XYZ file of C-alpha atoms in Angstrom:
377
model
C -2.424 -16.295 -18.333
C 0.301 -15.564 -15.942
C -0.882 -12.062 -15.147
C -4.533 -13.179 -14.787
C -3.489 -15.968 -12.352
C -1.417 -13.511 -10.305
C -4.209 -10.932 -10.216
C -6.750 -13.661 -9.092
C -4.409 -15.183 -6.491
C -3.523 -11.849 -4.938
C -7.187 -10.783 -5.000
C -8.333 -13.904 -3.093
C -5.523 -13.819 -0.587
C -5.987 -10.098 0.316
C -9.723 -10.401 0.576
C -9.198 -13.213 3.078
C -6.541 -11.224 5.001
C -8.781 -8.232 5.198
C -11.656 -10.292 6.468
C -9.478 -12.010 9.113
C -7.790 -8.943 10.467
C -10.852 -7.013 11.692
C -12.356 -10.266 12.975
C -9.249 -11.004 14.977
C -9.568 -7.530 16.625
C -13.237 -8.172 17.479
C -12.325 -11.586 18.900
C -9.575 -10.043 21.139
C -11.853 -7.375 22.411
C -14.545 -9.984 23.193
C -12.033 -11.930 25.210
C -11.561 -8.802 27.471
C -8.272 -7.463 26.275
C -7.942 -3.688 26.582
C -7.542 -1.462 23.554
C -3.739 -1.066 23.980
C -3.173 -4.843 24.049
C -5.302 -5.361 20.952
C -3.427 -2.541 19.233
C -0.085 -4.248 20.026
C -1.236 -7.562 18.577
C -2.595 -5.886 15.465
C 0.745 -3.924 15.096
C 2.743 -7.129 15.085
C 1.647 -7.750 11.549
C 3.101 -4.392 10.462
C 6.262 -5.118 12.470
C 6.679 -8.305 10.561
C 6.290 -6.396 7.156
C 8.888 -3.884 8.248
C 11.380 -6.521 9.467
C 10.927 -8.699 6.398
C 10.982 -6.071 3.567
C 14.779 -5.674 3.152
C 15.285 -9.432 2.836
C 12.689 -10.247 0.168
C 15.247 -10.159 -2.676
C 17.241 -12.824 -0.830
C 14.223 -15.117 -0.614
C 13.426 -14.598 -4.412
C 16.983 -15.633 -5.187
C 16.734 -18.782 -3.108
C 13.204 -19.812 -3.882
C 12.782 -18.399 -7.340
C 9.891 -16.040 -8.242
C 7.157 -18.596 -8.180
C 8.518 -20.244 -5.102
C 8.516 -16.952 -3.293
C 4.901 -16.258 -4.405
C 3.914 -19.730 -3.188
C 5.640 -19.111 0.177
C 3.859 -15.765 0.561
C 0.574 -17.651 0.350
C 1.336 -20.831 2.274
C 2.979 -19.083 5.279
C 0.124 -16.716 6.198
C -2.343 -19.541 5.574
C -0.624 -21.717 8.155
C -0.240 -18.726 10.578
C -3.920 -17.777 10.343
C -4.800 -21.514 10.772
C -2.663 -21.566 13.899
C -4.490 -18.515 15.285
C -7.850 -20.160 14.505
C -6.954 -23.422 16.273
C -5.236 -21.907 19.343
C -6.338 -19.732 22.271
C -3.089 -17.998 23.389
C -2.974 -14.265 22.651
C 0.904 -14.191 22.799
C 0.976 -16.939 20.285
C -1.463 -15.069 18.119
C 0.896 -12.008 18.132
C 3.857 -14.194 17.096
C 1.899 -15.884 14.306
C 0.457 -12.568 13.152
C 4.028 -11.222 13.007
C 4.982 -14.178 10.711
C 1.862 -13.562 8.611
C 3.038 -9.922 8.268
C 6.446 -10.974 7.090
C 4.926 -13.188 4.435
C 2.589 -10.332 3.440
C 5.645 -8.149 2.726
C 6.910 -10.902 0.541
C 3.611 -11.058 -1.385
C 3.399 -7.332 -1.674
C 6.862 -6.951 -3.131
C 7.081 -10.051 -5.252
C 3.607 -9.665 -6.735
C 4.053 -5.981 -7.634
C 7.586 -6.634 -9.199
C 6.188 -9.712 -11.019
C 3.274 -7.605 -12.508
C 5.794 -4.940 -13.665
C 8.100 -7.623 -15.195
C 5.369 -9.594 -16.940
C 3.549 -6.639 -18.398
C 4.605 -5.693 -21.945
C 6.496 -2.382 -21.869
C 3.938 -0.680 -24.081
C 1.109 -1.748 -21.630
C 2.983 -1.622 -18.324
C 1.307 1.594 -17.135
C -2.280 0.461 -17.562
C -1.664 -3.025 -16.236
C 0.135 -1.730 -13.095
C -2.634 0.759 -12.659
C -5.269 -2.017 -12.980
C -3.374 -4.060 -10.416
C -3.225 -1.230 -7.932
C -6.987 -0.597 -8.425
C -7.677 -4.325 -7.739
C -5.527 -4.196 -4.537
C -7.541 -1.134 -3.406
C -10.772 -2.951 -4.025
C -9.832 -5.756 -1.546
C -9.556 -3.150 1.305
C -13.321 -2.615 0.760
C -14.501 -6.063 -0.261
C -12.745 -8.029 2.652
C -14.393 -6.094 5.526
C -17.748 -5.953 3.523
C -17.708 -9.714 3.177
C -16.992 -10.012 6.915
C -19.952 -7.793 7.716
C -22.219 -9.798 5.386
C -21.337 -13.205 6.884
C -21.111 -12.053 10.533
C -18.783 -11.035 13.322
C -20.461 -12.818 16.276
C -21.270 -16.431 17.241
C -21.798 -18.825 14.269
C -21.385 -15.893 11.872
C -17.865 -15.099 13.193
C -16.967 -18.813 12.876
C -18.213 -18.911 9.311
C -16.267 -15.653 8.475
C -13.131 -17.150 9.966
C -13.149 -20.237 7.776
C -14.310 -18.246 4.725
C -11.193 -16.042 5.162
C -9.037 -19.099 5.397
C -10.652 -20.641 2.349
C -9.967 -17.466 0.297
C -6.289 -17.450 1.301
C -6.066 -21.177 0.366
C -7.682 -20.409 -2.997
C -5.108 -17.826 -3.436
C -2.372 -20.387 -2.910
C -3.936 -22.744 -5.509
C -4.217 -20.015 -8.051
C -0.628 -19.073 -7.529
C 0.403 -22.471 -8.997
C -1.039 -21.244 -12.337
C 1.588 -18.393 -12.464
C 4.169 -19.666 -15.010
C 7.523 -20.618 -13.649
C 10.186 -18.112 -14.674
C 13.939 -18.258 -14.343
C 15.695 -14.893 -13.573
C 18.793 -14.192 -15.502
C 22.071 -14.646 -13.713
C 22.363 -11.495 -11.555
C 24.941 -12.589 -8.949
C 26.309 -8.990 -8.991
C 23.065 -7.682 -7.535
C 23.591 -7.437 -3.728
C 20.973 -8.608 -1.284
C 19.638 -7.410 2.145
C 20.464 -3.978 3.329
C 23.352 -3.649 0.786
C 20.875 -4.227 -2.077
C 18.354 -1.763 -0.570
C 21.118 0.960 -0.390
C 22.159 0.208 -3.949
C 18.600 0.566 -5.261
C 18.185 3.755 -3.236
C 21.332 5.314 -4.777
C 20.353 4.302 -8.260
C 17.052 6.201 -8.157
C 16.647 8.401 -5.099
C 13.959 10.541 -6.790
C 11.756 7.476 -7.258
C 11.888 6.634 -3.538
C 11.109 10.266 -2.513
C 8.086 10.128 -4.753
C 7.126 6.789 -3.103
C 7.295 8.457 0.268
C 5.142 11.397 -0.880
C 2.604 8.833 -2.420
C 2.414 6.939 0.851
C 2.004 10.195 2.801
C -0.899 11.504 0.811
C -2.738 8.364 -0.156
C -2.305 5.990 2.789
C -1.270 8.282 5.619
C -3.770 11.077 5.228
C -6.655 8.518 5.101
C -6.312 8.151 8.869
C -5.925 11.979 9.419
C -8.867 13.237 7.344
C -11.509 12.598 9.920
C -9.570 14.595 12.469
C -9.145 17.366 10.035
C -12.919 17.437 9.432
C -13.784 17.406 13.071
C -11.233 20.169 13.825
C -12.996 22.414 11.281
C -16.545 21.815 12.357
C -17.619 18.996 10.078
C -20.328 16.632 11.392
C -18.970 13.296 12.370
C -20.534 11.488 9.286
C -19.236 14.077 6.864
C -15.746 13.919 8.445
C -15.675 10.200 7.951
C -16.817 10.508 4.336
C -13.623 12.547 3.560
C -11.855 9.098 3.751
C -14.303 7.831 1.152
C -13.543 10.738 -1.114
C -9.751 10.023 -0.887
C -10.359 6.224 -1.568
C -12.493 7.101 -4.537
C -9.847 9.233 -6.056
C -7.306 6.420 -5.634
C -9.648 3.846 -7.146
C -10.715 5.898 -10.120
C -7.359 7.454 -11.117
C -4.916 4.462 -11.315
C -5.892 3.045 -14.714
C -6.321 6.394 -16.458
C -2.940 7.605 -15.187
C -1.268 4.335 -16.160
C -2.850 4.565 -19.695
C -1.589 8.061 -19.997
C 1.931 7.007 -19.037
C 1.813 4.366 -21.761
C 0.810 6.849 -24.420
C 2.900 9.886 -23.389
C 6.035 10.649 -21.511
C 6.114 8.949 -18.109
C 7.981 11.816 -16.576
C 5.550 14.364 -17.928
C 2.601 12.582 -16.363
C 4.378 12.015 -13.189
C 5.154 15.835 -12.871
C 1.510 16.732 -13.621
C 0.363 14.379 -10.862
C 2.795 16.058 -8.407
C 1.556 19.525 -9.460
C -2.110 18.500 -8.903
C -1.134 17.245 -5.510
C 0.595 20.494 -4.604
C -2.178 22.688 -6.029
C -4.824 20.824 -4.083
C -2.797 21.222 -0.912
C -2.482 25.018 -1.446
C -6.291 25.303 -1.471
C -6.563 23.673 1.974
C -6.415 26.852 4.138
C -9.683 27.997 2.420
C -11.496 25.095 4.216
C -10.288 26.273 7.636
C -10.842 29.961 6.981
C -14.303 29.914 5.328
C -17.123 27.544 6.387
C -18.768 28.104 2.927
C -15.630 26.427 1.462
C -16.213 23.128 3.407
C -17.383 21.268 0.266
C -14.027 21.968 -1.277
C -12.518 19.522 1.226
C -14.035 16.519 -0.634
C -12.408 17.696 -3.854
C -9.021 18.103 -2.100
C -9.305 14.737 -0.489
C -10.214 13.126 -3.913
C -7.248 14.727 -5.538
C -4.877 13.677 -2.727
C -6.024 10.015 -2.996
C -5.782 10.056 -6.812
C -2.483 11.994 -7.036
C -0.814 10.070 -4.120
C -1.834 6.688 -5.597
C -0.699 7.815 -9.034
C 2.695 8.819 -7.777
C 3.240 5.274 -6.320
C 1.823 3.594 -9.459
C 4.079 5.588 -11.811
C 7.015 4.878 -9.581
C 6.323 1.175 -9.940
C 6.111 1.544 -13.736
C 9.426 3.475 -13.803
C 11.340 0.832 -11.891
C 9.666 -1.828 -14.102
C 11.189 -0.083 -17.089
C 14.667 0.118 -15.393
C 15.166 -3.237 -13.781
C 14.576 -7.011 -14.081
C 14.883 -10.077 -11.774
C 16.324 -9.643 -8.341
C 17.313 -5.959 -8.928
C 13.625 -5.206 -9.639
C 12.676 -6.930 -6.368
C 15.277 -4.803 -4.543
C 13.890 -1.594 -6.172
C 10.338 -2.544 -5.319
C 11.316 -3.242 -1.711
C 12.749 0.259 -1.369
C 9.644 1.698 -2.919
C 7.362 -0.202 -0.446
C 9.530 0.873 2.400
C 9.350 4.554 1.323
C 5.628 4.290 0.803
C 5.098 2.697 4.213
C 7.322 5.321 5.861
C 5.170 8.043 4.306
C 2.007 6.352 5.548
C 3.405 6.293 9.007
C 4.624 9.868 9.072
C 1.504 11.572 7.859
C -0.746 10.778 10.826
C 2.124 11.207 13.376
C 3.262 14.616 12.129
C -0.037 15.750 10.622
C -1.994 15.359 13.878
C 0.571 17.468 15.744
C 0.486 20.183 13.149
C -3.359 20.153 13.169
C -3.313 20.488 17.024
C -0.839 23.275 17.407
C -1.899 25.395 14.382
C -5.394 24.260 13.296
C -5.601 26.624 10.229
C -2.063 26.777 8.930
C -0.088 23.964 10.466
C -1.392 21.122 8.384
C -1.394 23.120 5.040
C 2.269 24.167 5.672
C 3.322 20.609 6.455
C 1.495 19.155 3.444
C 2.819 21.846 1.093
C 6.420 21.035 2.093
C 5.927 17.344 1.465
C 4.087 17.948 -1.763
C 6.736 20.361 -2.889
C 9.424 17.919 -2.060
C 7.925 15.384 -4.390
C 7.531 17.824 -7.220
C 11.123 19.091 -6.816
C 12.389 15.464 -6.884
C 10.512 14.832 -10.114
C 11.813 18.068 -11.754
C 15.352 16.930 -11.046
C 14.688 13.356 -12.012
């Protein structure tokens, strides 16, 4: 019951957030703000997540697991309601930053709670199912926005629908059973706790970075890669769909495999698949006849990158409980986010300066880093 309530509450909240986010951008553009200003307001949410992540364990210790989950729903609901009822763009940026901070709390506490509540023998498949559900909200939220409308009365209906979904998520969170963490006063909080978790399992965090690099980061780079190698615009865009499909389809099978066989063995195979797919990438640039191979490579990147993150979450779920688990999850989230930020930043430069070999060399180095970390794990 607790896991089902947590799945449902997170699903509703994320669908609402992924409806509200694009609608906010459209609203800002309609008000005449230029693209740079809109981008800054949108980025305030991510800034809030980055600033809040190291301190989530402290909030969990003060509020308790369920209290932290409730706060991670109530705070963004109030922030989005404030945006809906006000007209000041600077105020919107501040409220969106607060919503982002609460989003970090939801991300970390929900993931650590799933890993903690899942029976050890089923942890891989349950974490994999949770990650698949989260990925589905990235699609369903914007799809629901498009269905209801983005202009006039449709936009207003979408805005209140998004708020209703977030509110429903708050109500469902109340069904998650209250848990008391064991006394763990020796677990340090804040940046001290982050460094402790990093020292305890550096390989896990390296793999988190690689997972974020290939799953989240390359999604924004794949269209540029396609255009650089002569793909039509529509086909270049579909490379993102191939990556997302790989991520969606592979999480549960990989989690199931981790439950039945050695976690480290499955982990290393995912890293090998990631590296092998990357080594095939130069063929796409050298031979136009090999262009269809790009979809298979993108599928492998999405699946392997997502699997690396999922298996890292399973691993720290086996190792930790309570606040220590929250600290480890926070480090994993930070590593994943850093990978997602680095991929488009460095990948675009590599693609520009060496269209054929620059990106494959960069990606091979990153994929090799992940495999080496797992071999020594």
